[in-house]
Coordinates of C-alpha atoms and ligand atoms in Angstrom, one line a residue:
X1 CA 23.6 30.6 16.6
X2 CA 24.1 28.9 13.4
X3 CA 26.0 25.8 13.5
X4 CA 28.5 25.8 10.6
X5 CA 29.3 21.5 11.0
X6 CA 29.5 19.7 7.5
X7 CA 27.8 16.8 9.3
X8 CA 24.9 15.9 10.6
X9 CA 24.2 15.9 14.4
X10 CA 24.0 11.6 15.2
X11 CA 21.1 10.2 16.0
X12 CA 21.2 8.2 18.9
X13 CA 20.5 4.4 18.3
X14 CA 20.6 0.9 19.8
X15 CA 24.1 -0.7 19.1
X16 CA 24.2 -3.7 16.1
X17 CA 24.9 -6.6 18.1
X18 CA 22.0 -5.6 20.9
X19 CA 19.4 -4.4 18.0
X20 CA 19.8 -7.4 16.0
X21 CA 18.4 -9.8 19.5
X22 CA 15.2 -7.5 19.7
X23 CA 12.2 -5.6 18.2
X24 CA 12.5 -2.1 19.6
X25 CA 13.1 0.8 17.7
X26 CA 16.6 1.1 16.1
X27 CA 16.9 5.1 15.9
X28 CA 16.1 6.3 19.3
X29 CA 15.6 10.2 17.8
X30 CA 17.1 13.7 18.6
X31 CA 17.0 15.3 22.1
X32 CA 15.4 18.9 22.2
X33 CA 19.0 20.0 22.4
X34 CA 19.9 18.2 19.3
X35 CA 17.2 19.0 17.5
X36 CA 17.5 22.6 18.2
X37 CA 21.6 22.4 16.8
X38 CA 20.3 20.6 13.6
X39 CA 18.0 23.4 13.0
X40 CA 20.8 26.0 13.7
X41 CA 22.5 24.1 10.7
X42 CA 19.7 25.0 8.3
X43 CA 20.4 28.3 6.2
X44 CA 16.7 29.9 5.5
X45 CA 17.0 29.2 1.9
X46 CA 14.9 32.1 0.4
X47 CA 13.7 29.7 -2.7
X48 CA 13.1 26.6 -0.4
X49 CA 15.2 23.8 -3.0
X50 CA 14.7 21.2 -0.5
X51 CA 10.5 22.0 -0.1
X52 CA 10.6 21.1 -4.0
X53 CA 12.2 17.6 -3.7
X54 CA 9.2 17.3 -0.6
X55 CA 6.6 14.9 -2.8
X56 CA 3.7 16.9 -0.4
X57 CA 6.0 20.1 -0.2
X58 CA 6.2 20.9 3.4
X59 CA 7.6 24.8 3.9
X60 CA 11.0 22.8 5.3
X61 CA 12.8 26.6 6.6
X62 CA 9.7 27.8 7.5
X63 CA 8.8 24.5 10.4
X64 CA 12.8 24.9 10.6
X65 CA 12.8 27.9 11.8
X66 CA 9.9 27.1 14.6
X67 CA 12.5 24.6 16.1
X68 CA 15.1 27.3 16.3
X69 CA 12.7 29.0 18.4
X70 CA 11.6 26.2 20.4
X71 CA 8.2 26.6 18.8
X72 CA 8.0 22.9 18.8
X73 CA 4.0 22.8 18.5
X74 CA 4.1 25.5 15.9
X75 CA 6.4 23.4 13.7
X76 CA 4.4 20.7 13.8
X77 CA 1.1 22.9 12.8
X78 CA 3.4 23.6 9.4
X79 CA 4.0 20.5 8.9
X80 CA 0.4 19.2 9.2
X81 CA -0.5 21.8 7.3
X82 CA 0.9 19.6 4.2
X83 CA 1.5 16.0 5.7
X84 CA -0.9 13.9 7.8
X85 CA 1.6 11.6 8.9
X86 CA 4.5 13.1 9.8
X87 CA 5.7 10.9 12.9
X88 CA 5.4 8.0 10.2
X89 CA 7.8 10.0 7.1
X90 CA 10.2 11.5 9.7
X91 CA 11.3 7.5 9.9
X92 CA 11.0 6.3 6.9
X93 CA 10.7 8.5 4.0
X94 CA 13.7 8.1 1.2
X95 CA 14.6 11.5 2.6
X96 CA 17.9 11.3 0.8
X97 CA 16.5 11.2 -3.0
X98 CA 14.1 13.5 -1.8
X99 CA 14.1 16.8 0.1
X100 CA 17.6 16.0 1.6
X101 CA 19.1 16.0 -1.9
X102 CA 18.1 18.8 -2.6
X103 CA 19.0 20.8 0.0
X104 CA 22.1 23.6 -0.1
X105 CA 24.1 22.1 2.7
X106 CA 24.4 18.9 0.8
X107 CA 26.9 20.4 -1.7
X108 CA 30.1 20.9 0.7
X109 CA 29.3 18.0 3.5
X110 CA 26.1 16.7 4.8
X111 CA 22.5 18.3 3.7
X112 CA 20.1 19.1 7.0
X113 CA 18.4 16.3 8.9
X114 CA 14.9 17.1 7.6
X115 CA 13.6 13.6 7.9
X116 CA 15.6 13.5 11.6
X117 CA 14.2 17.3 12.5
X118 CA 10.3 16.3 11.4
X119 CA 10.4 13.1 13.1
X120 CA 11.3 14.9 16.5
X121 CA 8.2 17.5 16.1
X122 CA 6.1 14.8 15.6
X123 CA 7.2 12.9 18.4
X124 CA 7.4 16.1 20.5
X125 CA 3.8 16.9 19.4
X126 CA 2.5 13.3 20.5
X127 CA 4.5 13.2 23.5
X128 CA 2.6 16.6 24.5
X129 CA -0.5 16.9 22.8
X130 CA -3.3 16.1 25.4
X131 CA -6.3 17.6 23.5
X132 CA -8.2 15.5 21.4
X133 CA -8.8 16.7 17.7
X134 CA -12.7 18.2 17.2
X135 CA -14.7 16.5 15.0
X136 CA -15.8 18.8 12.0
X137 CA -20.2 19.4 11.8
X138 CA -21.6 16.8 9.5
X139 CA -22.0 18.2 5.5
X140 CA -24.3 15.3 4.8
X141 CA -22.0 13.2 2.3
X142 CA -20.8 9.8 2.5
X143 CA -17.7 8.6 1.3
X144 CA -16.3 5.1 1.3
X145 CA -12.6 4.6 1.3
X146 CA -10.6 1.2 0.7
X147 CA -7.9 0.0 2.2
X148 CA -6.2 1.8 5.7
X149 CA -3.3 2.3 4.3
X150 CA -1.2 5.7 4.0
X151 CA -3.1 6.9 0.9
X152 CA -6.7 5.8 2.3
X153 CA -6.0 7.2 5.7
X154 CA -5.0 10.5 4.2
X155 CA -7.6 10.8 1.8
X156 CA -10.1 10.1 4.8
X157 CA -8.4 12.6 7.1
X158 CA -8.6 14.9 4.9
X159 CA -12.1 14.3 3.6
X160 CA -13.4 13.9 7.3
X161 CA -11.7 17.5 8.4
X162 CA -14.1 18.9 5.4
X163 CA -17.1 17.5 7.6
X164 CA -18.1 14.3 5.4
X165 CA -19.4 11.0 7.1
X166 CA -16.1 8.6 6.0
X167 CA -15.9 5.0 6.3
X168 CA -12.5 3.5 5.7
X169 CA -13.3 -0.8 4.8
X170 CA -10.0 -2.8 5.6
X171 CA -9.4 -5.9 4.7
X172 CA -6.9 -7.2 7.1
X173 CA -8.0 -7.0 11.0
X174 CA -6.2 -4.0 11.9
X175 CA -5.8 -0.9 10.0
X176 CA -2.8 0.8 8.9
X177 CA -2.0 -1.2 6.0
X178 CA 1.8 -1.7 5.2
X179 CA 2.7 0.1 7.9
X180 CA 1.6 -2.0 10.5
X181 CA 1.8 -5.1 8.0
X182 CA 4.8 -4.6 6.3
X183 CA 7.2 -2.5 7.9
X184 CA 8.5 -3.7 10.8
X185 CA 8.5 -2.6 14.4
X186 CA 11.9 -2.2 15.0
X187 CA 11.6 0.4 12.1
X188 CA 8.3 1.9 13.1
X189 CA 6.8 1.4 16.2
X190 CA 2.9 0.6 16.0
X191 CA 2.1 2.3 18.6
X192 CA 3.3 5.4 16.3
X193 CA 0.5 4.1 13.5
X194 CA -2.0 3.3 16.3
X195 CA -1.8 7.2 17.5
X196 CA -2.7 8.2 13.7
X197 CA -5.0 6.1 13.3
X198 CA -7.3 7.1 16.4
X199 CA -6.7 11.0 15.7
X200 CA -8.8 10.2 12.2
X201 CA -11.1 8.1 14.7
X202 CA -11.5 11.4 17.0
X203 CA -12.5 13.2 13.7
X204 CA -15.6 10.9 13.0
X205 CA -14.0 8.3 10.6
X206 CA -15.4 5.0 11.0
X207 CA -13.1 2.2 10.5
X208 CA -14.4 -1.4 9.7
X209 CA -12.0 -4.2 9.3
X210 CA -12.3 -7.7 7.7
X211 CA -14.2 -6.4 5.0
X212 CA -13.0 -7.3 1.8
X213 CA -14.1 -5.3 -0.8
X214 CA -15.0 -7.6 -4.0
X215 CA -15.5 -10.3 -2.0
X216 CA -17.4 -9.0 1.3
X217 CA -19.2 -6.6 -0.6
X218 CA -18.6 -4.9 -4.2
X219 CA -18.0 -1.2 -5.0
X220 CA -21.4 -1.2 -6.7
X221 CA -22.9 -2.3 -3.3
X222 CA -21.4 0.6 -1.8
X223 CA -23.2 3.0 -3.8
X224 CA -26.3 1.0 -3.6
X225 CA -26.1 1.6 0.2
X226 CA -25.5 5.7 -0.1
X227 CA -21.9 6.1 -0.5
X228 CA -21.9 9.0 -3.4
X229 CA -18.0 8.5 -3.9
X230 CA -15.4 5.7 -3.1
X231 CA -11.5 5.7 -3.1
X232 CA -9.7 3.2 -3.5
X233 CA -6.2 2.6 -1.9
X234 CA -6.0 -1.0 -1.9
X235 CA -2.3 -1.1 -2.2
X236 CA 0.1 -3.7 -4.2
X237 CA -0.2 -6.5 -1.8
X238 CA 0.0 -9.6 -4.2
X239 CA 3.5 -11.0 -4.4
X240 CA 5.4 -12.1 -7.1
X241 CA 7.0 -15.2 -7.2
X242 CA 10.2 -16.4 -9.7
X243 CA 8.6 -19.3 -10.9
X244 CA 11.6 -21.8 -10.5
X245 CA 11.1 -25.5 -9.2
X246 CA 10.5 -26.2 -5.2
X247 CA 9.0 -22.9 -4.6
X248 CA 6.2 -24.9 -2.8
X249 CA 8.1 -26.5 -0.2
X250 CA 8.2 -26.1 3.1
X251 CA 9.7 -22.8 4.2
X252 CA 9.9 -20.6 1.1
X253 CA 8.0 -17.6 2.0
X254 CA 6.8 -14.5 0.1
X255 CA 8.5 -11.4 1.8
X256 CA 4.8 -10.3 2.6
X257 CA 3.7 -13.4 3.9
X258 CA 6.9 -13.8 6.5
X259 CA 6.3 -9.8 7.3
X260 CA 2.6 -10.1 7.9
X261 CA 3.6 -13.0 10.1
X262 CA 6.1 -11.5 11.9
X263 CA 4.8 -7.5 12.2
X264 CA 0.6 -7.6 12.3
X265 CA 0.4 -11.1 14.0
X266 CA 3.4 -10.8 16.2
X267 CA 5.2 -14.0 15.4
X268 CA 8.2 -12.7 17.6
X269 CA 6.2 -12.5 20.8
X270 CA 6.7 -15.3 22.9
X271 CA 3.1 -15.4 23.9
X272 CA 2.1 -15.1 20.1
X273 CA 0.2 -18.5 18.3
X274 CA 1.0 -17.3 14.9
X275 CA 3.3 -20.3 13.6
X276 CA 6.6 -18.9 11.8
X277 CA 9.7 -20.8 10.7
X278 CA 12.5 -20.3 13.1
X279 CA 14.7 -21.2 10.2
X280 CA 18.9 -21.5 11.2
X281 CA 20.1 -20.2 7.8
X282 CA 18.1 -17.8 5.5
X283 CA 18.1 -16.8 2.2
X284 CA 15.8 -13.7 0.9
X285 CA 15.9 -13.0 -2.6
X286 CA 15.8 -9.5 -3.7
X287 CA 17.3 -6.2 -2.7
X288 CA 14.4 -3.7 -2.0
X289 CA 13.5 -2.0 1.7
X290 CA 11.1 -5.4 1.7
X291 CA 13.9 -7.7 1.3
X292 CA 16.1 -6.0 4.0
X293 CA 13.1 -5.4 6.2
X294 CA 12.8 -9.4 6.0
X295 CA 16.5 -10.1 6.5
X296 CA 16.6 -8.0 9.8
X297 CA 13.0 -9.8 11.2
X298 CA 14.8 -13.5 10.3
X299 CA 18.0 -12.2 12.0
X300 CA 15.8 -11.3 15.2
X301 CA 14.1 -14.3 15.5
X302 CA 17.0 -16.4 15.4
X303 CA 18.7 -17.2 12.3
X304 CA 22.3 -17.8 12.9
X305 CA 22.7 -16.8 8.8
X306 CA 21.2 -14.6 6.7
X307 CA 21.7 -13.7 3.2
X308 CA 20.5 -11.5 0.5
X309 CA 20.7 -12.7 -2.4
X310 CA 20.6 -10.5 -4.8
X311 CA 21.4 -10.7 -9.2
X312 CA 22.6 -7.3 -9.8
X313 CA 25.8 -5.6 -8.3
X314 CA 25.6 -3.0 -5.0
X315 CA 24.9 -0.3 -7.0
X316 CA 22.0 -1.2 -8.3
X317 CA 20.7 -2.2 -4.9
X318 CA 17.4 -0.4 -4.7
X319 CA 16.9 -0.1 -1.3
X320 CA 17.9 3.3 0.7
X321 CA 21.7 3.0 1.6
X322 CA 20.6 3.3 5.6
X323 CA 18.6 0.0 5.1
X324 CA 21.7 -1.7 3.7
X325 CA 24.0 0.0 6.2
X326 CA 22.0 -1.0 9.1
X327 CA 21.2 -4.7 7.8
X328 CA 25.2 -5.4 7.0
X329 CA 26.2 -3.9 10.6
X330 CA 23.5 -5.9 12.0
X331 CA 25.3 -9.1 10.5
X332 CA 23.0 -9.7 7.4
X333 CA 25.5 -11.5 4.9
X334 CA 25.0 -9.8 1.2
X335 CA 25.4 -12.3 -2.0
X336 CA 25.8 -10.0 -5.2
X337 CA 25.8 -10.7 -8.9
X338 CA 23.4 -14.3 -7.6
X339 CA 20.8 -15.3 -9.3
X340 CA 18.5 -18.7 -7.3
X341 CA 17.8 -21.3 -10.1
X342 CA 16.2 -24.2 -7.8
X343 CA 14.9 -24.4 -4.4
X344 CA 16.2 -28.2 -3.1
X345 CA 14.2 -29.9 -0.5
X346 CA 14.2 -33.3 1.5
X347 CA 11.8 -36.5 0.7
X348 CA 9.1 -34.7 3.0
X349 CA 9.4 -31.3 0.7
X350 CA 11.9 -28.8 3.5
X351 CA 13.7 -26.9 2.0
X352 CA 17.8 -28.0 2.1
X353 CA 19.0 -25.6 -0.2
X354 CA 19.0 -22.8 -2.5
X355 CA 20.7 -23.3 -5.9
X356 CA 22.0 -20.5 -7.5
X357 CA 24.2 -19.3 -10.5
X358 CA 26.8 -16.5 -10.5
X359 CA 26.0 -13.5 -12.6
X360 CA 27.4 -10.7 -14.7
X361 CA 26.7 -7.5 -15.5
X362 CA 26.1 -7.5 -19.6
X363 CA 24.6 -4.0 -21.3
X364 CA 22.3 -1.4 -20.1
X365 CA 18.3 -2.4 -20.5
X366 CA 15.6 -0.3 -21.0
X367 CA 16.1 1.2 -17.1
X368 CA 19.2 2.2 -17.9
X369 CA 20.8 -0.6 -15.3
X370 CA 23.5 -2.8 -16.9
X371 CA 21.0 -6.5 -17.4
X372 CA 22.6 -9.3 -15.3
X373 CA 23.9 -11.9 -17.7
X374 CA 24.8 -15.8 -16.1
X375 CA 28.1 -16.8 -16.1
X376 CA 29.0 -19.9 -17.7
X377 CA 29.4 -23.1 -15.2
X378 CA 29.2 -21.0 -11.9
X379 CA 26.3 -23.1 -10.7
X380 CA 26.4 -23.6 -6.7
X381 CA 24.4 -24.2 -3.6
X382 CA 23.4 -22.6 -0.8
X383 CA 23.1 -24.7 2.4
X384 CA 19.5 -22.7 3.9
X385 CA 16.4 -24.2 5.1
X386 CA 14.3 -21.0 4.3
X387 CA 14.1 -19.0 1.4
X388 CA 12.0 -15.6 1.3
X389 CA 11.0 -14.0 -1.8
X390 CA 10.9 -10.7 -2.0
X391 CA 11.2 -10.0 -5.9
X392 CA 8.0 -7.6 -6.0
X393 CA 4.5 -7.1 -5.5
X394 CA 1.4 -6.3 -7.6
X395 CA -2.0 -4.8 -7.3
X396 CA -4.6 -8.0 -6.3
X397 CA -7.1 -8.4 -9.3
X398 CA -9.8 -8.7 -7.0
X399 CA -11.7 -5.5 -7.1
X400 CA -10.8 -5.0 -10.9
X401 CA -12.9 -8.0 -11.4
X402 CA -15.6 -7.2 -9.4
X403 CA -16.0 -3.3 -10.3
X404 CA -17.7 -2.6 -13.9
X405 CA -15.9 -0.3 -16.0
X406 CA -12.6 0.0 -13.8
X407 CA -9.8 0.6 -16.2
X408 CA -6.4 -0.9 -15.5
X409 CA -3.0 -1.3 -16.9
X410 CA -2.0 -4.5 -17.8
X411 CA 0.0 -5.5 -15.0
X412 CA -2.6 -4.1 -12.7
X413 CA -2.3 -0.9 -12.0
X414 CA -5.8 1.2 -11.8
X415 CA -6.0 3.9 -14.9
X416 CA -6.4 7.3 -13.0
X417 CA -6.1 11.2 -14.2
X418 CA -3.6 12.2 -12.5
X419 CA -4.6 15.6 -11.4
X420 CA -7.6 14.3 -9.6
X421 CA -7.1 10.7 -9.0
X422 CA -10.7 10.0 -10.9
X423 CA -11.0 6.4 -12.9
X424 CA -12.5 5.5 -15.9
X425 CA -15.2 4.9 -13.2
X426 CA -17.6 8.5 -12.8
X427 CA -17.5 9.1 -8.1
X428 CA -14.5 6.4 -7.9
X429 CA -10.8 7.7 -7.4
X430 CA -8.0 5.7 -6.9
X431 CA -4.8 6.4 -5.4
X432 CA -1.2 4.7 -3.2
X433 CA 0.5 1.7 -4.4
X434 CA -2.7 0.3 -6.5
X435 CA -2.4 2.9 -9.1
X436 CA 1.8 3.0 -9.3
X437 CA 3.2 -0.1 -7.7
X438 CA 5.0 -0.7 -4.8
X439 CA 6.0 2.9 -4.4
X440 CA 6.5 5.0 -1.1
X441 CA 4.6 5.8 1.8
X442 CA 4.6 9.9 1.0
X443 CA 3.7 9.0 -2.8
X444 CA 0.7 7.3 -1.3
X445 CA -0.4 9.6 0.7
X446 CA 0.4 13.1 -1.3
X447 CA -1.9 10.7 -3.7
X448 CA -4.9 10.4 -1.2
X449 CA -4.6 14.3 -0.8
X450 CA -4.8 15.1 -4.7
X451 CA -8.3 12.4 -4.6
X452 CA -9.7 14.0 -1.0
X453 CA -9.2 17.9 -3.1
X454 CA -11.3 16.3 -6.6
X455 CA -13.6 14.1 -4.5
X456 CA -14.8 17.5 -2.2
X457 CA -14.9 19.0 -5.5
X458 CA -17.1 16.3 -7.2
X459 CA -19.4 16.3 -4.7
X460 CA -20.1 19.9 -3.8
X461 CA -21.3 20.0 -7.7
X462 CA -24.1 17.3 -7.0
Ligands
FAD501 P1 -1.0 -0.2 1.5 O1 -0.1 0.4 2.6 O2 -0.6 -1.4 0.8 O3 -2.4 -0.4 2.1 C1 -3.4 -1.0 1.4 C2 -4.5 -1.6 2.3 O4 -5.6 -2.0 1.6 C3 -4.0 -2.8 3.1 O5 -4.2 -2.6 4.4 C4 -4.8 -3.9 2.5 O6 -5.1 -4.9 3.4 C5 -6.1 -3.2 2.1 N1 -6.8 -3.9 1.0 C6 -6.3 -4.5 -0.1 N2 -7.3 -5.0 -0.8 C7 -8.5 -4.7 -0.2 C8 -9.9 -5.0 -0.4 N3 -10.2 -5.7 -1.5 N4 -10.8 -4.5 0.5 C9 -10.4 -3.8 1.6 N5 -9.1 -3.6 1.9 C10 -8.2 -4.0 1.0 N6 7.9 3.1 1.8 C11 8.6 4.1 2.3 O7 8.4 5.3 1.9 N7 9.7 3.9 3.1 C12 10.0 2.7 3.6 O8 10.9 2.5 4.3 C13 9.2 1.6 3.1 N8 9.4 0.3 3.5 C14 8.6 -0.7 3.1 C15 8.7 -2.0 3.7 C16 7.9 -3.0 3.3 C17 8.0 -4.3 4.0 C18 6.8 -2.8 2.4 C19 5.9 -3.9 1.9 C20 6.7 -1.5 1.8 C21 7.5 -0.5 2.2 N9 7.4 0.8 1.7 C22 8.1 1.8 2.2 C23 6.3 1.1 0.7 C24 5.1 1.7 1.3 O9 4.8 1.1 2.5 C25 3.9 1.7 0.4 O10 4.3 2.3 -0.8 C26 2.7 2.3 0.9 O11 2.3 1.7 2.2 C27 1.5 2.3 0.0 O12 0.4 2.8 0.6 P2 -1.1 2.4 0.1 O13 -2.0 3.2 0.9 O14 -1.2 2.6 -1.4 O15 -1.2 0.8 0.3
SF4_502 FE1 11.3 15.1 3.5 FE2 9.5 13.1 3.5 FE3 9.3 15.0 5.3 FE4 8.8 15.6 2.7 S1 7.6 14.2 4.1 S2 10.0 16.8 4.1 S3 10.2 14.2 1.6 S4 10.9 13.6 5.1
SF4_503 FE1 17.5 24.7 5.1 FE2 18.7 23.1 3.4 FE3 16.2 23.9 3.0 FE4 18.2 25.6 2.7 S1 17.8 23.8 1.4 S2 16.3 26.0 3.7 S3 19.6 24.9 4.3 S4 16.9 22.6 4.7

């Protein structure tokens, strides 16, 4: 029957004061029977709006619809159909600038739980699914792929389904890249990433970690050894840093740094050896999904303060408004229109304090956003004894520099067309975070689809 509420059937979730002591998974997801009375909210749109704000354009009614029925499994074989990691984008996709706005619902209360709806398949699916997936006969090719995270793992998935021999080299000891880096457990559970990560295993792709490419071995090496095509997906792991004196005293972080700490080498275990700062009062500059991911791990492990501190107004906060939500209920303390000037520190370089200036909003810049301008005398400080950047990331230089004829944008960025992925570099694609910037995990991986398509392509021509 079709459910006529303006709002959004809840999702169940831990409360703010129990969340903000522990790791475990905030949203807890829909029951069947919520699920199913979501679904009965969507309306069958003939023209699909919402599949066109979908970056990977999942049929949204169509895997709808299967819910309604109780098809659970059949949803999820629509879904697949476009997106390879659906458990992983049901949590935490910017559904709201995305299919969600677009959708018809949104225009007289709140727009379908899509995000909410494709989670619970997923998790339904994995819950159920006890039949391992069949790995494709062999076509003979061999592809490398760089980095493990969403863009390389989908551009493997996809390349390995088509029967060629795949190996995936990862820097880092585990695969997954951001998402089991970055993004932090209480967000997305690893064991979600881990389940992804062996279905490409189940499909022949080899996976070898601690391999650096550029320094462990060049691209040009991996040609030399028989790869006929490589993708890289190396991410925008290199953080930015302001520049501003006392940045390299003791307990001032980079957001990635802290993350890494905290996420892939389990600083918040008690069993864990991994040192980390259990700093009392905590400062992280910036106000992206990094900086609020870092807020809520510094709350968790202890912090009896934590502020953003941030040099525009709450408007121009760019990360998603249920990040915010969830880190101000969960106590983070938000410092607006504040710009950090001077990290202080002690006669054995710990940090005492942040020193900061008020700001203003002056004209529009070339982003349209109103430029922060400093007010006049508001200089003040900030009693913390850790401060965590999180101002932005880059692409790493290293494999520009150690890949002949690899094209890249001045700040980084790989050159690519963007209809196959290809570089300046004839059999290497490129694709995720390393070609855009710090971007979005269904960006990343729509872009590992487009270079899996051109790289089958490519090599069914030689
Ligand atoms: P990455 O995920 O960065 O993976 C790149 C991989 O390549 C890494 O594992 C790295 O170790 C490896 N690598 C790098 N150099 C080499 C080398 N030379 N040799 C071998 N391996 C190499 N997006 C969302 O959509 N929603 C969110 O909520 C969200 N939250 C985020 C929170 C944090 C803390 C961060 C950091 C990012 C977040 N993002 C979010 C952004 C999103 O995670 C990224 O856009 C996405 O992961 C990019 O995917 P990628 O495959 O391009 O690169
Ligand atoms: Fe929406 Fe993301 Fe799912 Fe696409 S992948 S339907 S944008 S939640
Ligand atoms: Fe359903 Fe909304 Fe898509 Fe219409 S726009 S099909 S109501 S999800």
């Amino acid at each position: 029957m079709a459910n006529l509420s303006p709002k959004k059937n809840e999702m169940p979730s831990q409360l703010p004061n129990v969340r903000n002591k522990n790791f475990s998974e905030v949203a807890l997801g829909y029951t069947k029977e919520q699920a199913i009375d979501e679904a009965n909210r969507c309306l069958n749109c003939k023209n699909k709006p919402c599949t066109g704000g979908c970056p990977v354009a999942i049929d949204i009614p169509a895997f709808i619809s299967k819910i309604k029925e109780e098809d659970f499994e059949g949803a999820y074989q629509i879904i697949t159909r476009s997106s390879s990691l659906p458990a992983v984008c049901g949590r935490v996709c910017p559904q709201e600038v995305q299919c969600e706005q677009r959708c018809v619902r949104g225009k007289n209360g709140e727009p379908v739980a899509i995000g909410r709806l494709e989670r619970f398949v997923a998790d339904y699916h994995n819950a159920h699914a006890t039949k391992p997936a069949e790995k494709p006969a062999s076509n003979g090719h061999r592809v490398a792929v760089i980095g493990s995270g969403p863009s390389g793992l989908t551009c493997a998935g996809d390349l390995a389904k088509k029967g060629y021999d795949v190996t995936v080299f990862e820097a880092l000891h585990l695969a997954g890249g951001v998402l089991v880096y970055g993004i932090p457990e209480f967000r997305l559970p690893k064991n979600i990433v881990q389940k992804e990560i062996n279905t490409l295993k189940e499909l022949g792709v080899n996976i070898e970690t601690n391999m650096v490419i550029g320094k462990t071995e060049s691209i040009d090496e991996l040609f030399e050894e028989g790869f006929e095509a490589v993708f890289i997906g190396s991410g925008a792991g290199l953080p930015r840093f302001m520049n501003i004196p006392g940045e390299n005293y003791k307990g001032v972080y980079s957001a990635n740094e802290f993350l890494t700490r905290v996420n892939l080498m389990k600083a918040y275990k008690d069993a864990s050896h991994t040192p980390i700062l259990h700093a009392k009062k905590v400062a992280v500059v910036g106000g992206g999904n990094v900086a609020m991911d870092a807020a809520r791990c510094a709350l968790r492990l202890g912090a009896e303060e934590v502020s953003i501190v941030y040099r525009r107004s709450a408007e121009e906060l760019p990360a998603r408004a249920e990040e915010v939500e969830h880190a101000k209920e969960e106590g983070v303390t938000f410092r607006l229109l504040t710009n950090p000037v001077e990290i202080l520190g002690d006669e054995h370089k710990f940090v005492t304090g942040l020193k900061c200036v008020e700001m203003e909003l002056g004209e529009p810049d070339a982003s349209g956003r109103r430029s922060p301008v400093v007010k006049e005398n508001s200089d003040f400080v900030l009693d913390v004894d850790c401060v965590i950047m999180s101002i932005g990331t880059s692409p790493n230089p290293l494999i520009k520099s150690t890949t002949k004829g690899l094209e890249t944008q001045k700040w980084g960025g790989i050159v690519i067309d963007e209809e196959t992925g290809l570089t300046s570099r004839p059999g290497v694609y490129a694709g995720g975070d390393a070609v855009t910037g710090a971007a979005t995990v269904i960006l990343a991986m729509g872009a590992g689809k487009t270079a899996a398509k051109a790289i089958d392509e490519y090599l069914q021509k030689h």
